[in-house]
Short mmCIF file of C-alpha atoms in Angstrom, two decimals:
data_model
loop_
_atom_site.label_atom_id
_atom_site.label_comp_id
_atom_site.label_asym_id
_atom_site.label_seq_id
_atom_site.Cartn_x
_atom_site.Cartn_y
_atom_site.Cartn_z
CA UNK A 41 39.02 31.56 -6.47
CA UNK A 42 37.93 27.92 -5.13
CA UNK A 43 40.46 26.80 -7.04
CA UNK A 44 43.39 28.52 -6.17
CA UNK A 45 41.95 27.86 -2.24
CA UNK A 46 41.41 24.24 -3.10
CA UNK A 47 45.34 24.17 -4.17
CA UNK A 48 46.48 25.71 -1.36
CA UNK A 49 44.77 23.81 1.08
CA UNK A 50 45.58 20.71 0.03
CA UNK A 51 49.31 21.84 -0.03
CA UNK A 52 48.90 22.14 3.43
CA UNK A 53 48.56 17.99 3.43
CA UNK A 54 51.44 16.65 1.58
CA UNK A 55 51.88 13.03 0.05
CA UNK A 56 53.24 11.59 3.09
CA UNK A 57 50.83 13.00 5.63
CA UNK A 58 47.93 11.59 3.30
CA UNK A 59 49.72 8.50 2.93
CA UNK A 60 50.36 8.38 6.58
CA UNK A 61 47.71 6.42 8.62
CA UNK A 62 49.52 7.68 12.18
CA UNK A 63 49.27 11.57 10.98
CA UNK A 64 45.26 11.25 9.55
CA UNK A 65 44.47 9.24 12.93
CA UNK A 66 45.98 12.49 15.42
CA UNK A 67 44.30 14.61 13.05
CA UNK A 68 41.06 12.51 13.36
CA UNK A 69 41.53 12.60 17.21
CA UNK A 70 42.46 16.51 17.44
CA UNK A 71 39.44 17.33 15.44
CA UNK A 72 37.05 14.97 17.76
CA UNK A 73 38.72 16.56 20.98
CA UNK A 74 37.82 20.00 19.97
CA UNK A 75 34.24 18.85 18.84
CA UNK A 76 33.54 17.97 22.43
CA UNK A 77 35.15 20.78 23.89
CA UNK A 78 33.12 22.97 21.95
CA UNK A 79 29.97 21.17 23.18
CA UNK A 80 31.15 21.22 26.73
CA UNK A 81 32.56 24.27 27.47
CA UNK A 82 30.87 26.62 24.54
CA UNK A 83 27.28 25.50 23.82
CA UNK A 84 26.11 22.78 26.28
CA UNK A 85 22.60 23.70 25.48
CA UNK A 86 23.20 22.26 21.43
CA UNK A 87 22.44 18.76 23.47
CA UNK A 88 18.40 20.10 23.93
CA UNK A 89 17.32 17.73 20.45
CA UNK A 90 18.96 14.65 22.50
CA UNK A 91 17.16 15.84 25.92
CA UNK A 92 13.58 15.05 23.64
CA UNK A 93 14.64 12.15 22.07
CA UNK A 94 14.92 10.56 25.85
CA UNK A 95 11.61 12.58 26.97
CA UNK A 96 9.59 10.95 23.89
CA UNK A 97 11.11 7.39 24.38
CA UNK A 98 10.71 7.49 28.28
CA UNK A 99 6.83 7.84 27.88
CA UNK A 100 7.23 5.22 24.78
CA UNK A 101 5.80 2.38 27.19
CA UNK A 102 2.74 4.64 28.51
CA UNK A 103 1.61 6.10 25.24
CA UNK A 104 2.67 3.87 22.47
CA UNK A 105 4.32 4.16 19.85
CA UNK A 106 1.70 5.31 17.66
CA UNK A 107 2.08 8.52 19.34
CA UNK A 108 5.95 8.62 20.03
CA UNK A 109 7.87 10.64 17.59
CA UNK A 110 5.22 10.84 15.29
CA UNK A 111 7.65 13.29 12.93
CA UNK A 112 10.11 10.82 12.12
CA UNK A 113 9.68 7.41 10.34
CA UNK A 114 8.45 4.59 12.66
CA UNK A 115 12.38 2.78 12.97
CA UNK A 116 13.68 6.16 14.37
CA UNK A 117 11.77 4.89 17.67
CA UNK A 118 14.15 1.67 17.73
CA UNK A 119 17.09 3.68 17.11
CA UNK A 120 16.30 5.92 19.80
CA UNK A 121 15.62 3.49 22.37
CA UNK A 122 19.20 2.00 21.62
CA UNK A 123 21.26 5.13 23.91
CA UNK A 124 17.60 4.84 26.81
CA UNK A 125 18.51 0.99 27.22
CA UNK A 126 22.58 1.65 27.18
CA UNK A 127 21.77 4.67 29.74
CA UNK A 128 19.45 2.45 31.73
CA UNK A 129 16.84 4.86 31.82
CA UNK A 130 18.90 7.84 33.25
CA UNK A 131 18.82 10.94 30.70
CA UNK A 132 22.67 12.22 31.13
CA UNK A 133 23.50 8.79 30.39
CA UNK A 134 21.15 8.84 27.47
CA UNK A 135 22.77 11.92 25.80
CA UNK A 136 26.47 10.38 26.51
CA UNK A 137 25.25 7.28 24.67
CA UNK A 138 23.39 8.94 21.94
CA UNK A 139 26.93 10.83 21.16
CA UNK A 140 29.07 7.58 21.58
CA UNK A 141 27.09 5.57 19.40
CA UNK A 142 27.45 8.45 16.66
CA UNK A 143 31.37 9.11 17.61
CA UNK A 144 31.71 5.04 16.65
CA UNK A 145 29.89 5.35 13.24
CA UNK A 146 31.91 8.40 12.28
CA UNK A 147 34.83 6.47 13.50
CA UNK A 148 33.48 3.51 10.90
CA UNK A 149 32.91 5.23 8.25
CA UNK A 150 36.09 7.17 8.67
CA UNK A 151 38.26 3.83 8.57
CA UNK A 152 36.10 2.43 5.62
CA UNK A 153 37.13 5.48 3.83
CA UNK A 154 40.79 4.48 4.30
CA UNK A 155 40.41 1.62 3.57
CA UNK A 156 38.42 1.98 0.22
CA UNK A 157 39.54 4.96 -1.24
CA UNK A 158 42.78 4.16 -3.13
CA UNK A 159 44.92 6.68 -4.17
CA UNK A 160 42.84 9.51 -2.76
CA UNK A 161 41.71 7.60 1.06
CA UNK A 162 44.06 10.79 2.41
CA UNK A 163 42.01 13.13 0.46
CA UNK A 164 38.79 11.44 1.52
CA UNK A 165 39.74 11.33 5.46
CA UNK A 166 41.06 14.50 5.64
CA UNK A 167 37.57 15.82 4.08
CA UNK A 168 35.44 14.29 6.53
CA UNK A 169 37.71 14.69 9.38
CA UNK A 170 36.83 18.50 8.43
CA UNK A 171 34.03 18.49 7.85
CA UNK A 172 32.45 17.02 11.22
CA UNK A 173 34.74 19.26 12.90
CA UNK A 174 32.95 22.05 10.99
CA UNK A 175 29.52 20.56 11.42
CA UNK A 176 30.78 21.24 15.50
CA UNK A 177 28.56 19.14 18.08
CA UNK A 178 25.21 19.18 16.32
CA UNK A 179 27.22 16.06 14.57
CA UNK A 180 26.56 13.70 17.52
CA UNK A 181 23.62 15.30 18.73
CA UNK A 182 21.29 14.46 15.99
CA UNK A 183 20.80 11.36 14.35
CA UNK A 184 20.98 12.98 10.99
CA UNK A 185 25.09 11.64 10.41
CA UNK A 186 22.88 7.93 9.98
CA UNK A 187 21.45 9.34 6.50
CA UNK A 188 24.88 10.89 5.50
CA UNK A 189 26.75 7.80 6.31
CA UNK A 190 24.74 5.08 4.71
CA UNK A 191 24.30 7.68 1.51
CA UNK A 192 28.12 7.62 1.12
CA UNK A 193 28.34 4.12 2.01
CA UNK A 194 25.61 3.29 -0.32
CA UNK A 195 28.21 4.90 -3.36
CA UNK A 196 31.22 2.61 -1.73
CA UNK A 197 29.32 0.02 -2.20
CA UNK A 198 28.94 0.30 -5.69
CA UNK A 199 32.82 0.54 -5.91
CA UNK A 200 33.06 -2.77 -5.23
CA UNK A 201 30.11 -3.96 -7.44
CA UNK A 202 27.58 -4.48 -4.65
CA UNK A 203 24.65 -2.82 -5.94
CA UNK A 204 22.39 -5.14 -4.12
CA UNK A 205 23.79 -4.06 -0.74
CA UNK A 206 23.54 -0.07 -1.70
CA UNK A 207 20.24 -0.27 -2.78
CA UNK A 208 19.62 -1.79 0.75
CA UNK A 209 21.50 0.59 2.20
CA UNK A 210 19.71 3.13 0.90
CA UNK A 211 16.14 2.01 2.01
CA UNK A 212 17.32 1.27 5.68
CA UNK A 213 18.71 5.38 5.24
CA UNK A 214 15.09 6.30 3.69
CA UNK A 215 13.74 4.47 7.06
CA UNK A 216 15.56 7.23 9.12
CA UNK A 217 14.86 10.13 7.02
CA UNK A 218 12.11 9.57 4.26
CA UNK A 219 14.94 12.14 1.81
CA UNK A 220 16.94 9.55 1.18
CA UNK A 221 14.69 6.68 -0.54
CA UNK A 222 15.04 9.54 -4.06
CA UNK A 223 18.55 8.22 -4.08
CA UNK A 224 17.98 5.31 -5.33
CA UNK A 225 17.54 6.10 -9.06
CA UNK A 226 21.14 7.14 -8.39
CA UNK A 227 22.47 3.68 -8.05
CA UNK A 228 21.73 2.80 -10.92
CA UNK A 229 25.54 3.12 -13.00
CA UNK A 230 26.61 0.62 -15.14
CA UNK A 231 25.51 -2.50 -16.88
CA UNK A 232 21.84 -3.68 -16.59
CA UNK A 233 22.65 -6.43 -14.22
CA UNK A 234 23.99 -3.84 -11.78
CA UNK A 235 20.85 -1.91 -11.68
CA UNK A 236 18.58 -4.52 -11.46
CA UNK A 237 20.60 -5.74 -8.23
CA UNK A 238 20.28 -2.26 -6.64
CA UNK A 239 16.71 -1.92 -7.48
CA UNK A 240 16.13 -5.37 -5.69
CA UNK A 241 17.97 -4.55 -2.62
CA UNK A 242 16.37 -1.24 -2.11
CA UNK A 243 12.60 -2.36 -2.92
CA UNK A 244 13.69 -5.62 -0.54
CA UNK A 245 15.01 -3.26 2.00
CA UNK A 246 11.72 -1.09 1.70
CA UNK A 247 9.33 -3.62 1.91
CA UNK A 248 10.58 -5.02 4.94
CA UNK A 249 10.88 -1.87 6.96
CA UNK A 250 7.78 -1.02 5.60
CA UNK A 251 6.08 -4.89 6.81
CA UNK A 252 7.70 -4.54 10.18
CA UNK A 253 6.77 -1.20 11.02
CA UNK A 254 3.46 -1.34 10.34
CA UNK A 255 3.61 -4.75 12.77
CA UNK A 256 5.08 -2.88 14.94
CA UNK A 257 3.10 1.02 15.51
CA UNK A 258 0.28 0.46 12.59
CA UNK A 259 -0.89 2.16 9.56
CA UNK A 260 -1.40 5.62 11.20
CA UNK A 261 2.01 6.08 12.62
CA UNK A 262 3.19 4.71 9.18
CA UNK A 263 2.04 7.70 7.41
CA UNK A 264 2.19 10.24 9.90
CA UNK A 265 5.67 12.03 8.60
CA UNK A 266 4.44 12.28 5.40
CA UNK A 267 1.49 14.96 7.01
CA UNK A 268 4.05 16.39 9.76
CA UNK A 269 5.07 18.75 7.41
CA UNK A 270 2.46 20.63 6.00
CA UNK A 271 1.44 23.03 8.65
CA UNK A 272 4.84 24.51 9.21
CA UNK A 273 5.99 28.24 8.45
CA UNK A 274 9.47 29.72 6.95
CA UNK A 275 11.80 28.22 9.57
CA UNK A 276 14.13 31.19 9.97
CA UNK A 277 17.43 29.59 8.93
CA UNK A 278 15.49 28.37 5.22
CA UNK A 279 17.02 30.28 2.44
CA UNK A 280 13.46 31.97 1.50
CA UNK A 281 13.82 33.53 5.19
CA UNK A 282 16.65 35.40 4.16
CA UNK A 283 14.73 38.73 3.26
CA UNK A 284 12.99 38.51 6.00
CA UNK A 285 15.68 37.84 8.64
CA UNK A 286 18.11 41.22 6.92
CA UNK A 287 14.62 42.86 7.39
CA UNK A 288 14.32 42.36 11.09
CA UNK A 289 17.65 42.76 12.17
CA UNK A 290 17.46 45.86 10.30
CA UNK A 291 14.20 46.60 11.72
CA UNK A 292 12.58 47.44 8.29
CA UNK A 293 8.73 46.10 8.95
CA UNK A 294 6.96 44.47 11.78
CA UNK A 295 8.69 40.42 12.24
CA UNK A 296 8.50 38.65 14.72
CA UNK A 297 10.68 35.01 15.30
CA UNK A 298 8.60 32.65 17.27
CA UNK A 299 9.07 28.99 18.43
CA UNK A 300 6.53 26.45 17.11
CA UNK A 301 4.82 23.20 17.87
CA UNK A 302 7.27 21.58 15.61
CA UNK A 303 10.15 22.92 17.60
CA UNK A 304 11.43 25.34 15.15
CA UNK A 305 12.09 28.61 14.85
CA UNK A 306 9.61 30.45 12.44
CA UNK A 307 9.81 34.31 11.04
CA UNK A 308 6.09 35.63 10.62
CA UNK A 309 5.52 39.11 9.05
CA UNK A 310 5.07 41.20 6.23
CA UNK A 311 5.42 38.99 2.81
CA UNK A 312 5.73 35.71 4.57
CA UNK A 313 2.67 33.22 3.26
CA UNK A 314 3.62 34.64 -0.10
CA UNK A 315 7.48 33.04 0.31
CA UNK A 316 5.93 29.84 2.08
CA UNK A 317 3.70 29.54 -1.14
CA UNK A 318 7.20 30.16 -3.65
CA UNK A 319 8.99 27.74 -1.61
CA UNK A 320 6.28 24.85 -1.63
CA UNK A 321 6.09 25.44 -5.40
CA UNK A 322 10.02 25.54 -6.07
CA UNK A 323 9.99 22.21 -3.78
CA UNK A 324 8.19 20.65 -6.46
CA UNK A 325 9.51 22.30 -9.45
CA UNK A 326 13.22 21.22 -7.96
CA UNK A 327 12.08 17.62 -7.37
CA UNK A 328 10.65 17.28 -11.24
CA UNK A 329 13.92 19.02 -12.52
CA UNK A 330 16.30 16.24 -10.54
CA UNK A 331 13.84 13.22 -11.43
CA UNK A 332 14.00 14.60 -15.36
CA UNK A 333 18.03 14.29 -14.40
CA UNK A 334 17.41 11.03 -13.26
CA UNK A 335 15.71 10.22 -16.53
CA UNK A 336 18.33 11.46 -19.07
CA UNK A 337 21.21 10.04 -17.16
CA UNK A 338 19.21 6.71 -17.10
CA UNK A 339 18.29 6.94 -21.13
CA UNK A 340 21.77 7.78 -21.53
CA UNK A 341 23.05 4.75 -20.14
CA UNK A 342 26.60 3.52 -19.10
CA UNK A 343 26.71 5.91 -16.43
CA UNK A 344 30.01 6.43 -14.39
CA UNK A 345 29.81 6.27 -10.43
CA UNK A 346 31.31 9.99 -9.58
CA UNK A 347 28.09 10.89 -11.58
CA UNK A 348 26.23 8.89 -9.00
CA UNK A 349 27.64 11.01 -6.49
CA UNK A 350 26.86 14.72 -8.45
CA UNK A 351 22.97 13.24 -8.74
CA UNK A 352 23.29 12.54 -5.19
CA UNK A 353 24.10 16.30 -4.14
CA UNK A 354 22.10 17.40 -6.41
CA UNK A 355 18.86 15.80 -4.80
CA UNK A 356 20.41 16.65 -1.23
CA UNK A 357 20.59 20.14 -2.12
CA UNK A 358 17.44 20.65 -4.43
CA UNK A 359 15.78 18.90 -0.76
CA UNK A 360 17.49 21.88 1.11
CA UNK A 361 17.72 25.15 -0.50
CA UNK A 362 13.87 24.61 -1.80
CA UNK A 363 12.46 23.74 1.51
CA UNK A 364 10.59 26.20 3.76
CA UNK A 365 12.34 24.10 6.76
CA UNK A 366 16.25 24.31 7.16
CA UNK A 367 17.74 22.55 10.28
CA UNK A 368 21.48 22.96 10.96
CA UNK A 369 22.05 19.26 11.06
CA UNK A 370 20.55 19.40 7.52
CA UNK A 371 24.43 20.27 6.24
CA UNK A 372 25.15 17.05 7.12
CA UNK A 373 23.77 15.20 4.85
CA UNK A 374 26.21 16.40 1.74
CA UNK A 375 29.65 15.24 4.06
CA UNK A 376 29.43 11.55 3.49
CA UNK A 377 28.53 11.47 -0.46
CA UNK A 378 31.41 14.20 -0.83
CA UNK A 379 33.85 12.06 1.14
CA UNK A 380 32.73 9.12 -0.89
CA UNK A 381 33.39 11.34 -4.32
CA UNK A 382 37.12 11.09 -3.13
CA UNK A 383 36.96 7.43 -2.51
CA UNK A 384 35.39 6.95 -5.69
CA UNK A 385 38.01 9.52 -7.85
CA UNK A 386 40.54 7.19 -5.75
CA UNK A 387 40.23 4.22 -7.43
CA UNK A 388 40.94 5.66 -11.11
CA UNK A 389 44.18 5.65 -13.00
CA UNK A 390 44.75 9.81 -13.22
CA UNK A 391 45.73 8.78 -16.99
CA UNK A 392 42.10 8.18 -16.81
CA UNK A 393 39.63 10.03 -19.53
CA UNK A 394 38.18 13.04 -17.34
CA UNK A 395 39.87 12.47 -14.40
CA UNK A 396 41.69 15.78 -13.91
CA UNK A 397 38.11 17.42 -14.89
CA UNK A 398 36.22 15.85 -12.28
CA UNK A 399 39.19 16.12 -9.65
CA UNK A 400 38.85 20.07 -9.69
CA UNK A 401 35.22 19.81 -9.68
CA UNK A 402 35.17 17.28 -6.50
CA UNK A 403 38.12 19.88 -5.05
CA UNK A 404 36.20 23.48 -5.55
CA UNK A 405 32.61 21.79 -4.03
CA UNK A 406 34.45 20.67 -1.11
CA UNK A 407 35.79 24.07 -1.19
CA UNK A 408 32.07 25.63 -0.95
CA UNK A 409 30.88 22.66 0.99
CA UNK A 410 33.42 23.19 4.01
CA UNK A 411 32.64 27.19 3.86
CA UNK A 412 28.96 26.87 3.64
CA UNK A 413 29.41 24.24 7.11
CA UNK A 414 32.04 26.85 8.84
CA UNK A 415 29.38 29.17 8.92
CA UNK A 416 26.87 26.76 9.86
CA UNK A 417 28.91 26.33 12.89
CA UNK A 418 28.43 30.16 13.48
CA UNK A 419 25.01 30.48 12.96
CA UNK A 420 24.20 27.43 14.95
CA UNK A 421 25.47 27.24 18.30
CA UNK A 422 27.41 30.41 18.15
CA UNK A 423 25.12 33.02 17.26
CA UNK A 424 21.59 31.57 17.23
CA UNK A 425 20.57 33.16 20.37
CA UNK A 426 20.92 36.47 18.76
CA UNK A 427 18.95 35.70 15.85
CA UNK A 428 15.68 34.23 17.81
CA UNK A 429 15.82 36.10 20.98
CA UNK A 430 14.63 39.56 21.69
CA UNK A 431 15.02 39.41 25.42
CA UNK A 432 17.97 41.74 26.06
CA UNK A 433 20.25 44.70 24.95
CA UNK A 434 23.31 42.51 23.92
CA UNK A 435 21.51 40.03 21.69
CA UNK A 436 19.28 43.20 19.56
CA UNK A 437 23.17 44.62 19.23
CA UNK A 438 24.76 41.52 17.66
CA UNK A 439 21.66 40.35 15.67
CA UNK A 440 23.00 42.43 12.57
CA UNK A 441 26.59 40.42 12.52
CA UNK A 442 24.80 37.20 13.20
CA UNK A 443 22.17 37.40 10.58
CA UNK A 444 25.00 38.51 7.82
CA UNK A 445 26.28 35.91 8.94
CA UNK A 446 22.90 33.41 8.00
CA UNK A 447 23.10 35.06 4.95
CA UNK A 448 26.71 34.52 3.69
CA UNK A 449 26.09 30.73 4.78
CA UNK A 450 22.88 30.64 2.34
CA UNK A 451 24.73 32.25 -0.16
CA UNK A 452 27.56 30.08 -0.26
CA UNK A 453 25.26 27.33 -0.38
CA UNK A 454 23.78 28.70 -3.15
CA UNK A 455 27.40 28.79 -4.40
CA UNK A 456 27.45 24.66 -3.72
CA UNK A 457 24.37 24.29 -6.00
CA UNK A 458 25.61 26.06 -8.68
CA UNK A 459 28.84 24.10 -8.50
CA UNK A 460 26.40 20.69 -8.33
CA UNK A 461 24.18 21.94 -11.34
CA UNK A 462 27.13 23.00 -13.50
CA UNK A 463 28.64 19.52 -12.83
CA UNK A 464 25.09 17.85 -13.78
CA UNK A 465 25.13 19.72 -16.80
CA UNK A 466 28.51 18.47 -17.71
CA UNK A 467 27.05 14.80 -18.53
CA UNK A 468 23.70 15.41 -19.15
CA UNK A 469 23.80 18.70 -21.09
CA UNK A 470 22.94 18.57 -24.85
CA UNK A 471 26.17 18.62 -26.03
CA UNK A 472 27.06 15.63 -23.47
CA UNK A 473 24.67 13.73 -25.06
CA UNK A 474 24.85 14.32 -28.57
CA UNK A 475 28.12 12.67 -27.69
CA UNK A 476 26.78 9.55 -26.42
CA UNK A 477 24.34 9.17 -29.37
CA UNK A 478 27.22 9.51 -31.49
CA UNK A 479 29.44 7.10 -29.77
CA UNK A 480 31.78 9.49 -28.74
CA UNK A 481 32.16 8.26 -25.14
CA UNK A 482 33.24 4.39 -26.01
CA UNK A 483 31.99 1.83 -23.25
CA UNK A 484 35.22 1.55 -21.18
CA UNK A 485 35.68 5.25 -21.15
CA UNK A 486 32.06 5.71 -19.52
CA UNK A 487 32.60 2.75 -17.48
CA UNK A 488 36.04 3.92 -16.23
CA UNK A 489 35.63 4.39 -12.79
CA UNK A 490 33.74 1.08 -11.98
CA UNK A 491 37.23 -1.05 -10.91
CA UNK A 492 37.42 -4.26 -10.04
CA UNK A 493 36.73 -5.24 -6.18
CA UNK A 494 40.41 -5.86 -5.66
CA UNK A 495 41.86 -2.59 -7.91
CA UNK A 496 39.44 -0.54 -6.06
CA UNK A 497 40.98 -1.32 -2.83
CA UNK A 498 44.58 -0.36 -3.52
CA UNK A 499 44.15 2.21 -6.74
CA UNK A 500 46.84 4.04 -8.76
CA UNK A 501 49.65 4.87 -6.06
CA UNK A 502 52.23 6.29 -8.58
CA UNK A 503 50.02 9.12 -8.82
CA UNK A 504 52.69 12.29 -8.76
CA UNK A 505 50.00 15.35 -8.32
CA UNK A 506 47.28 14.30 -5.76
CA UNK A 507 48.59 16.21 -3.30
#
């Protein structure tokens, strides 16, 4: 079925509208356009996360910043102050700024995808330009699109045989949000020159965010996301609250939806610690299953950059779908190492060993990737009043629809996992690798998709069936 919708949404986009740099730039405008109408006009309140980033950095100077933002790693505080110092203090100006300053590194990495992603750079634009428009406002009012944008970067990077500069990448994105720093075994394709250069950069990177923050707010407010977050409950929009949630808004046992300290949305009721306890456990088991990925791939050796990109997801989504906590802004961090699979497929010859496989895999997850956001988008602005609130008639009414809703969005991300895992399995399965030991896959086939800095720029433009 993803297929045949894959096909038929891309036929929507011919050659020449891909090709065309004046059609994707409208697009990329239209889509941006309705983004902020959608904030202004449909759910002005989505801008409350950006109202207490200004609160916490206006009292920065009185309490410290030992104390500020204590959730989020100790150089969220200087990104946060950037928008307070272009607003001059004032907090409508801060939220304006906070959403320009995101607008213009959407609108970067949006160009660097056209400019790096060969014969596919249509395929890649048109992705993200979707996919932002799906995420809806939450995309510039969160500073979540920083970890999705340096992860896909990160993968560009190696394109163009910078490993050094991914792996840095990649530490200044685990300095936002701490997910991001289990990445790096990921950049690790290639020759053993390549990965010692990324593991440089990002242990370079590391160690001087690390140095400078500690300078800066001390060893306390180092550690203190690490601890933020054990005491929190089944945040209702986590995949392990789905039972729950269809419970409730069928009113079958006593649940209740509360906001906590940790300004989330919890579910508490019958069966709950015993689903907090699953989830912590599955956290762990899903983190030793992708590091024993990590492990094979890296035994294996010669490993091919799209793979990169399905370790990537795979770690974004084990992070997710095992995790008591589940944010709408989370969905954001699969866009920008999706858009850089495109980039990355763009650069290879489609005479290419595998290509045509890994096309229709990159094609059906972007498939599940832009249905699971869609619904995102309904869930969160659209409908989350009805799922938290029990305050009036009309909400108790509509919080069957909206929680069906929740749950086809966790199922189709479910959907995107299995689509990740099946792709995992096709280079590291046993079969994969009895391959490689019997030097099946020859050293230019595994390398195939690691071009030359100037090839990867312009690709294979005599392509007849990318569209």
């Amino acid at each position: 079925m993803t297929t045949r919708v894959s096909r038929q949404f891309t036929l929507a986009f011919t050659r020449e509208r891909l090709q065309s740099g004046r059609f994707l730039l409208f697009l990329w405008f239209a889509a941006r356009l309705l983004i902020f109408f959608i904030w202004a006009f449909i759910s002005p309140a989505s801008q409350g996360d950006v109202v207490y980033y200004f609160q916490r950095i206006q009292v920065l100077f009185n309490q410290g910043a030992g104390q500020t933002l204590q959730e989020y790693p100790t150089p969220v505080i200087w990104l946060l102050a950037l928008p307070y110092l272009l607003g001059f203090g004032h907090q409508q100006a801060y939220v304006v700024a906070f959403a320009l300053i995101m607008l213009g590194l959407d609108a970067l990495f949006t160009w660097s995808l056209w400019r790096t992603g060969g014969a596919m750079k249509g395929q890649a634009v048109v992705f993200w330009t979707l996919f932002l428009l799906l995420v809806g406002p939450t995309a510039y009012l969160r500073f979540d699109l920083v970890t999705s944008v340096l992860a896909g970067w990160s993968l560009i990077l190696l394109l163009r045989r910078r490993s050094a500069s991914a792996g840095f990448l990649t530490a200044v994105a685990a300095s936002v949000k701490l997910w991001p720093a289990l990445l790096w075994p990921a950049l690790m394709p290639g020759p053993r020159r390549q990965k010692l250069r990324a593991t440089i950069g990002f242990v370079a990177g590391g160690v001087l965010l690390v140095a400078v923050s500690l300078v800066y707010a001390g060893w306390d407010r180092l550690l203190s996301p690490l601890s933020w977050q054990q005491g929190r409950g089944l945040q209702i929009e986590s995949v392990w609250a789905t039972v729950p949630m269809l419970a409730r808004a069928f009113h079958a046992g006593d649940y209740i939806v509360t906001l906590s300290p940790y300004q989330a949305y919890e579910i508490w009721g019958p069966g709950v610690q015993v689903l907090i306890k699953a989830s912590d456990a599955a956290f762990v088991i899903g983190l030793l299953a992708a590091m024993l990925c990590y492990v094979i791939w890296l035994w294996r050796g010669h490993g091919r950059i799209i793979e990169s990109v399905a370790l990537v997801e795979l770690i974004v989504l084990v992070m997710i779908i095992t995790n008591k906590t589940f944010s709408p802004q989370y969905m954001i961090w699969l866009g920008g190492p999706e858009a850089a699979a495109f980039a990355v497929l763009g650069t290879r010859t489609h005479h290419a060993r595998r290509f045509h496989a890994d096309r229709t895999r990159i094609n059906n997850l972007s498939v599940w990737i832009l249905i699971a956001t869609g619904l995102t988008l309904l869930v969160y602005p659209l409908s989350y009043d009805m799922l938290v609130s029990d305050w009036n008639v009309r909400d108790s009414v509509m919080r069957v629809p909206a929680t069906l809703i929740l749950v086809a969005r966790n199922v189709a991300l479910i959907g995107v996992l299995i689509q990740v895992i099946r792709w995992a399995w096709s280079f590291l399965g046993p079969s994969a690798l009895r391959a490689a030991r019997h030097g099946r896959e020859s050293r230019v086939g595994a390398d195939e998709d690691i071009e030359h800095p100037d090839t990867a720029v312009g690709g294979d433009l005599n392509q007849t069936d990318e569209s």
